[in-house]
Coordinates of C-alpha atoms in Angstrom, one line a residue:
X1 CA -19.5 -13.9 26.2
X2 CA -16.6 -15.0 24.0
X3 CA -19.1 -16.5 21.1
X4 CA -20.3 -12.9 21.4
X5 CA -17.2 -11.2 21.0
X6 CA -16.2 -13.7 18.1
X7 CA -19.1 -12.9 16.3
X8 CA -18.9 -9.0 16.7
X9 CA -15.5 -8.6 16.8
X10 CA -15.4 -5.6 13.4
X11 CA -13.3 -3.6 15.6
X12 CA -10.3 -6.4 15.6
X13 CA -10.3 -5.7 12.3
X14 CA -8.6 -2.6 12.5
X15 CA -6.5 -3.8 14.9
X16 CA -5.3 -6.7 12.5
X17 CA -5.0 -4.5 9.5
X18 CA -2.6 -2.2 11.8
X19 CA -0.4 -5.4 12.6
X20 CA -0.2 -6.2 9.3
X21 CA 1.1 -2.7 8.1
X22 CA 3.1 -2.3 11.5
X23 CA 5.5 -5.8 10.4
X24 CA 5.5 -4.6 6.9
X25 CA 7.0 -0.9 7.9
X26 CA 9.8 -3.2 9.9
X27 CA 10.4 -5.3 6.5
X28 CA 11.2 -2.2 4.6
X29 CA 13.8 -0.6 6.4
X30 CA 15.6 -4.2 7.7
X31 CA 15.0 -5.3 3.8
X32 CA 16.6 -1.8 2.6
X33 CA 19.6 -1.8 4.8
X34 CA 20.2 -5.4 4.1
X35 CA 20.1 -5.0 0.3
X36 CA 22.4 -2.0 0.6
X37 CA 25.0 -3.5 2.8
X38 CA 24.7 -7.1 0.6
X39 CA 25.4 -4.4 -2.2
X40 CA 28.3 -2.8 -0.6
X41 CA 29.9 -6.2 0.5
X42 CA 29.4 -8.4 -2.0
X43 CA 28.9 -6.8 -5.3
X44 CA 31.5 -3.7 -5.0
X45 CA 33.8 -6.0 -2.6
X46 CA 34.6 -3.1 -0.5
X47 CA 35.6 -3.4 3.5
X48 CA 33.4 -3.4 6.5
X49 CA 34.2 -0.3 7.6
X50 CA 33.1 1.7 4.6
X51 CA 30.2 -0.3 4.4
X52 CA 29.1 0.9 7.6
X53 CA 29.9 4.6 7.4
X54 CA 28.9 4.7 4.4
X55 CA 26.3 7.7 5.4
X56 CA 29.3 9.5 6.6
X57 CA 30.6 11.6 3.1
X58 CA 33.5 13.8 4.7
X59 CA 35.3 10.2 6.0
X60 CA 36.0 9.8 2.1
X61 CA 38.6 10.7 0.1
X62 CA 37.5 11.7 -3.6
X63 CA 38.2 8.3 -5.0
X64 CA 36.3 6.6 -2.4
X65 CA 33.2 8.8 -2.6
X66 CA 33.1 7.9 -6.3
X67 CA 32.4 4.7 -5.2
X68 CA 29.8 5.5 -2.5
X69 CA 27.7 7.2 -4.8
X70 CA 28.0 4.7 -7.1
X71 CA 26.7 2.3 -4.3
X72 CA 24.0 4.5 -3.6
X73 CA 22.8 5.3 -6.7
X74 CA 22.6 1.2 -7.7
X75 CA 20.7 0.9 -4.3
X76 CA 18.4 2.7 -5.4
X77 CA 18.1 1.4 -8.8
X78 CA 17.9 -1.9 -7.8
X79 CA 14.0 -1.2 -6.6
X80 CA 13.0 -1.3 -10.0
X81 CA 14.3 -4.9 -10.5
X82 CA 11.8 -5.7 -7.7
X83 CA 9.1 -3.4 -8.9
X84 CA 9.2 -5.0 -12.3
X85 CA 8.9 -8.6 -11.0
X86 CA 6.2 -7.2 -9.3
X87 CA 4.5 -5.6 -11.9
X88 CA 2.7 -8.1 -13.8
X89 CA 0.8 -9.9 -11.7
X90 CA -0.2 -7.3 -9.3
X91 CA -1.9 -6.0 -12.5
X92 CA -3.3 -9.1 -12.8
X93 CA -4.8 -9.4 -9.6
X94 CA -6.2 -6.0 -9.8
X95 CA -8.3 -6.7 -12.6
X96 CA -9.9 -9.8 -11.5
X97 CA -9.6 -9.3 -7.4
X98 CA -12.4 -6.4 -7.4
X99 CA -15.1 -7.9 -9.0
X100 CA -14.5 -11.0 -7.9
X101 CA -15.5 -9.5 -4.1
X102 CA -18.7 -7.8 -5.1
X103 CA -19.6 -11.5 -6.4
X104 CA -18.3 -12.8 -3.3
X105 CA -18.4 -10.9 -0.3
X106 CA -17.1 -13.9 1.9
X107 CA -14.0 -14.8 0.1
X108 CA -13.0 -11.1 1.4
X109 CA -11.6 -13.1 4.8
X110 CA -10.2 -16.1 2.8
X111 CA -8.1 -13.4 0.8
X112 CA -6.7 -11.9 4.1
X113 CA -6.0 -15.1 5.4
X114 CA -4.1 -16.2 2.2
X115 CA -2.2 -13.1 2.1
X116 CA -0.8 -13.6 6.3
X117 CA -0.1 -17.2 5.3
X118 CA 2.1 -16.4 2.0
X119 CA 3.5 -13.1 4.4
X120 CA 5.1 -15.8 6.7
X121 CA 6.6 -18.0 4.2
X122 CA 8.3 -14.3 3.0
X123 CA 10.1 -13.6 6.2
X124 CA 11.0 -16.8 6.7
X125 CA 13.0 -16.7 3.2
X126 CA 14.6 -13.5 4.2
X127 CA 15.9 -14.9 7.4
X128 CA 17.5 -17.7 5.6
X129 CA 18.9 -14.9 3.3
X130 CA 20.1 -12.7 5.9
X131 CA 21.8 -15.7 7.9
X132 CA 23.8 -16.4 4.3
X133 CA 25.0 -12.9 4.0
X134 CA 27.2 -13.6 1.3
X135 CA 24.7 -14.7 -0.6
X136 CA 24.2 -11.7 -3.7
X137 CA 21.4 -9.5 -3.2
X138 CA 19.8 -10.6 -6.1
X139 CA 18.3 -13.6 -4.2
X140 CA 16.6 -11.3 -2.5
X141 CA 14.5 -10.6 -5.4
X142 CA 13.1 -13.7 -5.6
X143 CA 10.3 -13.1 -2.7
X144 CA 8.8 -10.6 -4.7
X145 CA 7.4 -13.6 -7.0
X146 CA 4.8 -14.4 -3.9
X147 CA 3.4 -11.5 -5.2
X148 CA 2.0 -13.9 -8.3
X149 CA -0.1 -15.8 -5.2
X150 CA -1.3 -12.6 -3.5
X151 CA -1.2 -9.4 -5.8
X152 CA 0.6 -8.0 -2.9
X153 CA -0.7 -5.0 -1.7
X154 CA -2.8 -3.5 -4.2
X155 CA -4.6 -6.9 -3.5
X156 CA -4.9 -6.2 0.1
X157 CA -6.0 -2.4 -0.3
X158 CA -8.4 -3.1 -2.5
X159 CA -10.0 -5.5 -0.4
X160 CA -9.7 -2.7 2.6
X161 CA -11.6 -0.1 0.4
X162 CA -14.3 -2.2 -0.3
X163 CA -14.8 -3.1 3.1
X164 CA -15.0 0.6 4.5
X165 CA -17.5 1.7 1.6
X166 CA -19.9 -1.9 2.2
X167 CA -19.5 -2.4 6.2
X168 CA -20.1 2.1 6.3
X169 CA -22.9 4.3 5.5
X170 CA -22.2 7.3 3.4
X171 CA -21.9 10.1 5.7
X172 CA -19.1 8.2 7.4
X173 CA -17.2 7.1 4.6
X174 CA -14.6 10.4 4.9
X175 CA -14.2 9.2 8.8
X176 CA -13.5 5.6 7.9
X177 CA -11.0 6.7 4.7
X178 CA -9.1 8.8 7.3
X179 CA -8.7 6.1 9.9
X180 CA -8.2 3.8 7.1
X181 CA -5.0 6.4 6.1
X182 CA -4.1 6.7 9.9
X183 CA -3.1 3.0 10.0
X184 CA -1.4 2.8 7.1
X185 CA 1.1 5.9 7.7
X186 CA 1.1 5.2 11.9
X187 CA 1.4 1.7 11.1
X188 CA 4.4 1.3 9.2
X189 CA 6.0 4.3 10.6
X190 CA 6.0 2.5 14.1
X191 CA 7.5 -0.4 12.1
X192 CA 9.9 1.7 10.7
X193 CA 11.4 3.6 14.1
X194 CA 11.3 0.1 16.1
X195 CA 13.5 -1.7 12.9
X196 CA 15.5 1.5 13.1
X197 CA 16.0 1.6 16.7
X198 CA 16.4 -2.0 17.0
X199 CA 18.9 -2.7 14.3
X200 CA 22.5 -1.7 14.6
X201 CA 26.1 -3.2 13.8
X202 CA 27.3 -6.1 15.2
X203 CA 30.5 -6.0 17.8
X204 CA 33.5 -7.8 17.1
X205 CA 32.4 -10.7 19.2
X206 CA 29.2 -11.3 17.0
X207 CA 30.3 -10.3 13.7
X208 CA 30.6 -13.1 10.9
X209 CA 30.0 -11.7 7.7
X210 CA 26.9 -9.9 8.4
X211 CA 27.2 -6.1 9.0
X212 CA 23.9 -6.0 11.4
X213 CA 21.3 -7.4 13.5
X214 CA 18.9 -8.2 11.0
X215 CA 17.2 -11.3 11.6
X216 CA 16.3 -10.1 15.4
X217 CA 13.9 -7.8 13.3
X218 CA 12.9 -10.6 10.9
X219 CA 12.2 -12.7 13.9
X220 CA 10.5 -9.4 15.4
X221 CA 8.2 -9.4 12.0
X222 CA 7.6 -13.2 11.8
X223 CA 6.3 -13.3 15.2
X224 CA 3.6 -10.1 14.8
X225 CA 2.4 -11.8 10.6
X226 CA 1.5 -15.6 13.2
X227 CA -0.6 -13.5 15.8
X228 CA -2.3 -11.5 12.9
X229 CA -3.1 -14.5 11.2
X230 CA -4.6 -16.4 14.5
X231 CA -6.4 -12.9 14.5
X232 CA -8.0 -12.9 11.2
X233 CA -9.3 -16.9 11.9
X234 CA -11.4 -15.2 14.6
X235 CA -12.2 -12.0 13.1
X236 CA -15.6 -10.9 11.7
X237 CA -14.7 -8.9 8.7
X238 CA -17.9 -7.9 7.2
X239 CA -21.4 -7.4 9.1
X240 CA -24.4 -9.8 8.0
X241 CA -26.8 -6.4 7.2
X242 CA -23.8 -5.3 5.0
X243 CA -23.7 -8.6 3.0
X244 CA -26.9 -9.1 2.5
X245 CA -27.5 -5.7 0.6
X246 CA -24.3 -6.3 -0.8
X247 CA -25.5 -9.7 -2.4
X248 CA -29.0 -8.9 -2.8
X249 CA -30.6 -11.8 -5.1
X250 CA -28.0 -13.1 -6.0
X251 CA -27.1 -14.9 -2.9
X252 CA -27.3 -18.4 -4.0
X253 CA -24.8 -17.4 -6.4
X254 CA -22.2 -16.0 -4.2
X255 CA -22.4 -18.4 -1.1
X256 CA -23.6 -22.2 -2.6
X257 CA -22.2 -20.6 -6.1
X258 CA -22.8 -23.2 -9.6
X259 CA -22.5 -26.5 -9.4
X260 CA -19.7 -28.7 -11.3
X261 CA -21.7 -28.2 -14.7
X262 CA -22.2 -24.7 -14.0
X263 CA -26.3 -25.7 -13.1
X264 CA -28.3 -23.6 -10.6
X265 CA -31.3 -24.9 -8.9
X266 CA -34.5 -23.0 -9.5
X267 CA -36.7 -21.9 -6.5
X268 CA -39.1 -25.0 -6.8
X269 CA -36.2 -27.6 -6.4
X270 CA -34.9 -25.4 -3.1
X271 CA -38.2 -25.1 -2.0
X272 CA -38.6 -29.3 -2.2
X273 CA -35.3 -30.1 -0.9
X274 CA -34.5 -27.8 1.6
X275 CA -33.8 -29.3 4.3
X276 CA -31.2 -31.5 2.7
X277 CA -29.8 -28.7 0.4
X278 CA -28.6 -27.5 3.5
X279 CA -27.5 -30.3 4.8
X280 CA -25.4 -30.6 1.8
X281 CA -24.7 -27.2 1.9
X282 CA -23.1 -27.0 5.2
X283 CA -21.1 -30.2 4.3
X284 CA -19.4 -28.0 1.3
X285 CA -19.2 -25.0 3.3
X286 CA -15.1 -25.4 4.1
X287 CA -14.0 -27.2 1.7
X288 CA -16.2 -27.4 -1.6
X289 CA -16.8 -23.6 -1.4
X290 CA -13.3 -22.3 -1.2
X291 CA -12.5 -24.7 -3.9
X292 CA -15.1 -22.9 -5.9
X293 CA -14.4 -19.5 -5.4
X294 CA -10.7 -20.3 -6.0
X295 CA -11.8 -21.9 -9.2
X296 CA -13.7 -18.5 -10.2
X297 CA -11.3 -16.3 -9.2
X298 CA -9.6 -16.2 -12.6
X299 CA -12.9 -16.0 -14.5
X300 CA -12.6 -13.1 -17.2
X301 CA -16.7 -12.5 -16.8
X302 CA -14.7 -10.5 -13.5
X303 CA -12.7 -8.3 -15.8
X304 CA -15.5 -7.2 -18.1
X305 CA -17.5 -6.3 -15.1
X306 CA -14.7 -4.1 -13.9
X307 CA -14.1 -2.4 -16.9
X308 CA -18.0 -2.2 -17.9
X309 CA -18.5 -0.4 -14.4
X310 CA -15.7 1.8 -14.9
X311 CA -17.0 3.1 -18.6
X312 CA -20.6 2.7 -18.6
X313 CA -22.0 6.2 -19.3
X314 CA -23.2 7.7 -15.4
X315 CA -25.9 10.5 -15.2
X316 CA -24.2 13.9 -14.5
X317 CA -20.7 13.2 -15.9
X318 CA -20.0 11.1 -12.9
X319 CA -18.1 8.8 -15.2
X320 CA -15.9 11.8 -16.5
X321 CA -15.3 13.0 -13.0
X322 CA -14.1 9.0 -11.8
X323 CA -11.8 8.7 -15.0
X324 CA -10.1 12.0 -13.7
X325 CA -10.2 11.2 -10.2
X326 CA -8.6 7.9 -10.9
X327 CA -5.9 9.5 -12.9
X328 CA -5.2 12.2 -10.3
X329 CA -4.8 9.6 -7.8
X330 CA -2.2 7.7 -9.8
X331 CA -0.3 10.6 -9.9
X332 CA -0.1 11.1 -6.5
X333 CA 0.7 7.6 -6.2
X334 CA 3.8 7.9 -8.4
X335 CA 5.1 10.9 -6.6
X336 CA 4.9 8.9 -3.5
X337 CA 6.3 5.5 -4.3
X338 CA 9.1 7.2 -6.3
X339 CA 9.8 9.6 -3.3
X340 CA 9.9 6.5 -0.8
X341 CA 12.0 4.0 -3.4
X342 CA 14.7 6.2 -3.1
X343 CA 14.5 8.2 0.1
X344 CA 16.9 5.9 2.2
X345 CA 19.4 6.9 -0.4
X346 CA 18.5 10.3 -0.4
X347 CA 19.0 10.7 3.5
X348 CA 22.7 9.4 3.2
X349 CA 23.5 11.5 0.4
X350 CA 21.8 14.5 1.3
X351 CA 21.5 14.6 5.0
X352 CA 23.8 11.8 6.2
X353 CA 21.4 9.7 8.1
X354 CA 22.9 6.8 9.7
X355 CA 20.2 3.5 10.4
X356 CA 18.8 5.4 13.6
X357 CA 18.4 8.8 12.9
X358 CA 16.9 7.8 9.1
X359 CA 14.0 5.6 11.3
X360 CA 13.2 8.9 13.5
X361 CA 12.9 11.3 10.4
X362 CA 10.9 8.6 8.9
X363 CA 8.6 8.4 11.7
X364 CA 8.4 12.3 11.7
X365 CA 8.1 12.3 8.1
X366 CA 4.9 10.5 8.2
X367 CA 3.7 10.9 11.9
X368 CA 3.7 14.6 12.0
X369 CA 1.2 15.0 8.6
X370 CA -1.3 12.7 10.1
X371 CA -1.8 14.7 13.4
X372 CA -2.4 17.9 11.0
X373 CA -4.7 15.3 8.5
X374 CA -6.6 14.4 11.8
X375 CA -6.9 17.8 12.8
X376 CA -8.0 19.4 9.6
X377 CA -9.9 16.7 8.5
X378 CA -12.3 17.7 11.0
X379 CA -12.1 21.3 10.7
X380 CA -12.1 21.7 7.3
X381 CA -14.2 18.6 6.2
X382 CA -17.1 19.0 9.0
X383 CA -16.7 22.2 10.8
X384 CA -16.1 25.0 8.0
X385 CA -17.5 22.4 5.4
X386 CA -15.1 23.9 2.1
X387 CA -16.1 23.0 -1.5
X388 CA -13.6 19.8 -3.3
X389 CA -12.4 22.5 -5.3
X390 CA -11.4 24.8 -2.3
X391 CA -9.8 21.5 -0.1
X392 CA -7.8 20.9 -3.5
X393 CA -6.4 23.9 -3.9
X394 CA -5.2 24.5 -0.2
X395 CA -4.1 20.9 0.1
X396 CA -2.5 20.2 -3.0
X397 CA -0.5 23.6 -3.0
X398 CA 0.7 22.4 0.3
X399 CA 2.4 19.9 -1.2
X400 CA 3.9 21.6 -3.7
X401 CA 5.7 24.2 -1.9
X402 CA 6.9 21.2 0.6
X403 CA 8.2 19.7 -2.5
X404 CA 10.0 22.8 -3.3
X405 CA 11.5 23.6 -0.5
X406 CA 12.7 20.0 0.1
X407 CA 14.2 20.2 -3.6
X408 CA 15.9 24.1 -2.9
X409 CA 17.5 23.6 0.5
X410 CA 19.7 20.4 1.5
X411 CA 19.4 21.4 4.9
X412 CA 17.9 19.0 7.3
X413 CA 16.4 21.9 9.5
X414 CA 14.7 22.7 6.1
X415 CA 13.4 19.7 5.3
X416 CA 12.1 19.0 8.5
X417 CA 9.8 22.7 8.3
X418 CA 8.8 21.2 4.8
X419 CA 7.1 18.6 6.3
X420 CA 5.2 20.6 8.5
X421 CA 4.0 22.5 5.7
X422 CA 3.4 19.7 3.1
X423 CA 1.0 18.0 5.8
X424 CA -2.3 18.9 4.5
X425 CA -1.2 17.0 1.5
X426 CA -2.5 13.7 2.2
X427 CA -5.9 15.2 2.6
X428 CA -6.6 15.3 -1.1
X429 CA -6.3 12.0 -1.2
X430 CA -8.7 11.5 1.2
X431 CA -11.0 14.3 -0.6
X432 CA -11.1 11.9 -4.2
X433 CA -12.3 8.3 -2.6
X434 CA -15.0 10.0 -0.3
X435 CA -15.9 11.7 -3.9
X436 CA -16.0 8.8 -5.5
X437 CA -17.6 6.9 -2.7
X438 CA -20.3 9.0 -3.3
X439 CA -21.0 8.6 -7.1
X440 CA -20.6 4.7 -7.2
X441 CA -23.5 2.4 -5.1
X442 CA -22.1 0.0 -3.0
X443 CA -22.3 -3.6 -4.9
X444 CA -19.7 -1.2 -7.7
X445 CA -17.2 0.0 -4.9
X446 CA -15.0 -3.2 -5.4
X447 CA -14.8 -2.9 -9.5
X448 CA -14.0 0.8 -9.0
X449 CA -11.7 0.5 -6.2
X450 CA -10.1 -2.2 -8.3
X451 CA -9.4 0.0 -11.0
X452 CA -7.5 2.3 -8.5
X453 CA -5.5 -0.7 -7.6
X454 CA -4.5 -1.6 -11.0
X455 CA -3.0 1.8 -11.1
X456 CA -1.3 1.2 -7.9
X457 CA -0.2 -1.9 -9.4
X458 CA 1.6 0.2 -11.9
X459 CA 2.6 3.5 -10.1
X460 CA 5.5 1.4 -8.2
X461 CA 6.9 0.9 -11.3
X462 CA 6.6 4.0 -13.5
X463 CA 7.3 6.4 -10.1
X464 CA 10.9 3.8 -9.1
X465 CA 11.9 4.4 -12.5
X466 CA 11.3 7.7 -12.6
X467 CA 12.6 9.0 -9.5
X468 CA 15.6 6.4 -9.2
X469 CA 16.8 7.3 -12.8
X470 CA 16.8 10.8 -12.2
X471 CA 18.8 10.2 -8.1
X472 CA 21.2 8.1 -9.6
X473 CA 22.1 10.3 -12.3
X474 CA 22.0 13.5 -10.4
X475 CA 23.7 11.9 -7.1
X476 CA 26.9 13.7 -7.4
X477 CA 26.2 17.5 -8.2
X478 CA 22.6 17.8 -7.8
X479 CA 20.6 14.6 -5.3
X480 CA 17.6 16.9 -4.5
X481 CA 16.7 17.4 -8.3
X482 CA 14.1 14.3 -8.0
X483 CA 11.8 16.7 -5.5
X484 CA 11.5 19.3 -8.2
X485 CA 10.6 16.1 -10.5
X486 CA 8.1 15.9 -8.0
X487 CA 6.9 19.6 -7.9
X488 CA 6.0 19.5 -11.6
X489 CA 4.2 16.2 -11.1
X490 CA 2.2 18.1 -8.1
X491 CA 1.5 20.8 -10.6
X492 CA -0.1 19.0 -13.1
X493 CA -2.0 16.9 -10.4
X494 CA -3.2 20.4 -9.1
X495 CA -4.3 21.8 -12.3
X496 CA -6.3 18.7 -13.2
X497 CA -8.2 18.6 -10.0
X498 CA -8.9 22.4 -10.3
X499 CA -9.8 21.4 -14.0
X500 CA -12.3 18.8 -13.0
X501 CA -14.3 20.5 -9.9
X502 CA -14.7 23.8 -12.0
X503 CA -15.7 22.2 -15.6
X504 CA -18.2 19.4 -14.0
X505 CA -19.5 21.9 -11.5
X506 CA -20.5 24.6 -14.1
X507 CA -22.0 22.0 -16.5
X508 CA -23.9 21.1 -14.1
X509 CA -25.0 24.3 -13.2

């Protein structure tokens, strides 16, 4: 029974790409509130107590609220110091990392387990740098070089999407993408309201020079990344059917792979020394293999494939319509990063969240659109069955208004029924990778998914500096200005996709 359940355990999968998301969400918020405070204390020396009411703007004289925007305003600049670190190699990565799957399929699990390992060593760091509170905050910017051994997460979503579009048929590729965007909003949203619940100030009695309890949620995080990692040792992560049409002839290639002088056996010599090719083969199965696949992870031959896939001419402007696709979804992309890089700022200045009530208005924030995404995912997708260019339009729009609304009013009551509004906005996202799922065959879903990723890689970036330029200029007579930045970004998103489901449709036609 348990060598059954090892061996067809896909559904753990989910469960360990849920764990993984779920101690990330926790790393955000303790990491955010533990940069601020570090900021507040240590780099604009001012006192405990405005430190930790800092949320609170009618406790401030004008002098003193100055200062707290000013505080603000570098916390949420100091996310593009991070996001540039970051930059470089999770661009890196994302040209190499989808090809490099389709080759091989099994190094998909050695990735994961690379990526919980390095995740460890991460808290751990941030522990020690919480402990030292008087440490500067810029130490905290070393952990984002890890990212040079991982690619981060445009590493690990890439890997995801490839999974749901081999280990899936087509007709089921919408469900999966959904459930795949399920976890990752429930998932770190969870995260998010536990850290937020969990954290608070420290008494008199406790108090050194920390403001909060932040290594209980390190601790918290540390112990969830060693349980996912004990999980994906055990896990299954792609089916045997799914591989083998994945791999196809080329199988000696991706599983024994060239030797030292880069010399394949032919068929004759297999067929003559089988029995001890396998021998030898399952002596280099741990060790030689990995050290192999390690070796040809960096191999440019990867690159070329990626970009070949992604401009070889298609029959019925399929390439056209995955060059806009792409684009559309790095807009989105920006507008979301940029919106979350400065949103814990935002709340203080706008709506004067303290740690708590910012963790339940995240969790509503994200929570709230998913149960309407579930809802009309299945309404609109299977039951009334609407054209890409009608699900655009309605979901899109959505978004815009939301964006507008938010941008208008700094009411919290407001923002709260903008949410509710923007919710079908996520669906579009949805909408693009079960298009392009479609156009591209299976062994191409990593090399085009990878290109996705490489504008992930950058959207961090470009939407941080964007966003937290216009915040920390506007802070002080006009904070909500970055959600009409994000309005016009919606537009222009909007206008392309309506652009590219009309024009492709009636040349078509």
């Amino acid at each position: 029974m348990w060598n059954f359940i090892r061996q067809n355990n896909y559904f753990l999968f989910d469960l360990y790409i849920f764990l993984f998301i779920f101690s990330y969400g926790i790393y955000i918020l303790t990491t955010g509130w533990l940069i601020q405070d570090k900021i507040c204390r240590n780099l604009f020396n001012q006192s405990r107590t405005f430190c930790e009411y800092i949320n609170e703007k009618d406790r401030f004289d004008e002098n003193e609220i100055i200062i707290r925007d000013e505080i603000l305003a570098f916390g949420a600049m100091f996310n593009n110091y991070a996001n540039l670190i970051k930059t470089l190699p999770m661009f890196a990565w994302s040209l190499f990392v989808g090809s490099f799957l389709d080759r091989f399929p099994n190094a998909t699990k050695i990735l994961f387990i690379w990526m919980n390992i390095i995740q460890i060593f991460e808290y751990i760091f941030n522990i020690a740098n919480a402990y030292y509170f008087e440490l500067s905050p810029y130490y905290l910017l070393l952990v984002n070089l890890t990212v040079c051994l991982t690619g981060g997460m445009t590493t690990f979503l890439a890997a995801i999407n490839r999974c749901i579009v081999v280990n899936s048929s087509p007709e089921f590729h919408a469900i999966y993408f959904t459930i795949l965007h399920v976890i990752l909003v429930i998932a770190p949203s969870l995260g998010t309201l536990i850290a937020g619940s969990n954290i608070h100030f420290l008494d008199d009695n406790e108090q050194n020079t920390q403001l909060r309890n932040y290594n209980q949620n390190f601790i918290i995080m540390l112990g969830i990344s060693l349980v996912s990692l004990l999980m994906i040792l055990l896990i299954k992560v792609e089916r045997d059917e799914t591989m083998k049409e994945t791999i196809g002839d080329s199988d000696s290639e991706a599983l024994i792979s060239p030797d030292m002088n880069n010399n394949i056996s032919d068929n004759t010599n297999q067929s003559v020394n089988g029995i001890s090719q396998r021998l030898f083969t399952v002596r280099e199965t741990k060790f030689g293999k990995i050290r192999k696949i390690i070796r040809t992870f960096f191999d440019f031959e990867n690159v070329r494939q990626t970009y070949h896939c992604f401009i070889k001419p298609r029959p019925i402007h399929a390439r056209e319509q995955i060059f806009f696709m792409v684009f559309i979804l790095f807009l989105f992309l920006t507008n979301m990063t940029g919106i979350d890089s400065i949103f814990l700022q935002f709340s203080q200045q706008v709506y004067q969240l303290d740690a708590q009530e910012y963790s339940f208005i995240s969790v509503y924030i994200k929570i709230l659109p998913t149960i309407v995404l579930l809802i009309s995912s299945y309404v609109l997708i299977n039951k009334l069955q609407l054209k890409d260019g009608t699900m655009f339009a309605l979901t899109i729009t959505s978004g815009f208004i939301s964006q507008v609304l938010i941008g208008t009013f700094p009411n919290l009551l407001i923002f709260l029924v903008a949410i509710f509004i923007g919710a079908l906005f996520n669906l579009a996202t949805i909408v693009i990778k079960t298009k392009m799922a479609k156009i591209v065959a299976a062994d191409e879903a990593g090399k085009i998914f990878s290109m996705t990723s490489t504008l992930e890689s950058l959207s961090p970036t470009l939407g941080a500096l964007i966003f937290s330029t216009i915040f920390a200029s506007s802070i002080s007579f006009y904070p909500t200005m970055c959600f009409h930045i994000a309005a016009l970004i919606t537009v222009i998103s909007l206008i392309l996709a309506l652009f590219q489901d009309v024009y492709f449709k009636n040349y078509d036609q």
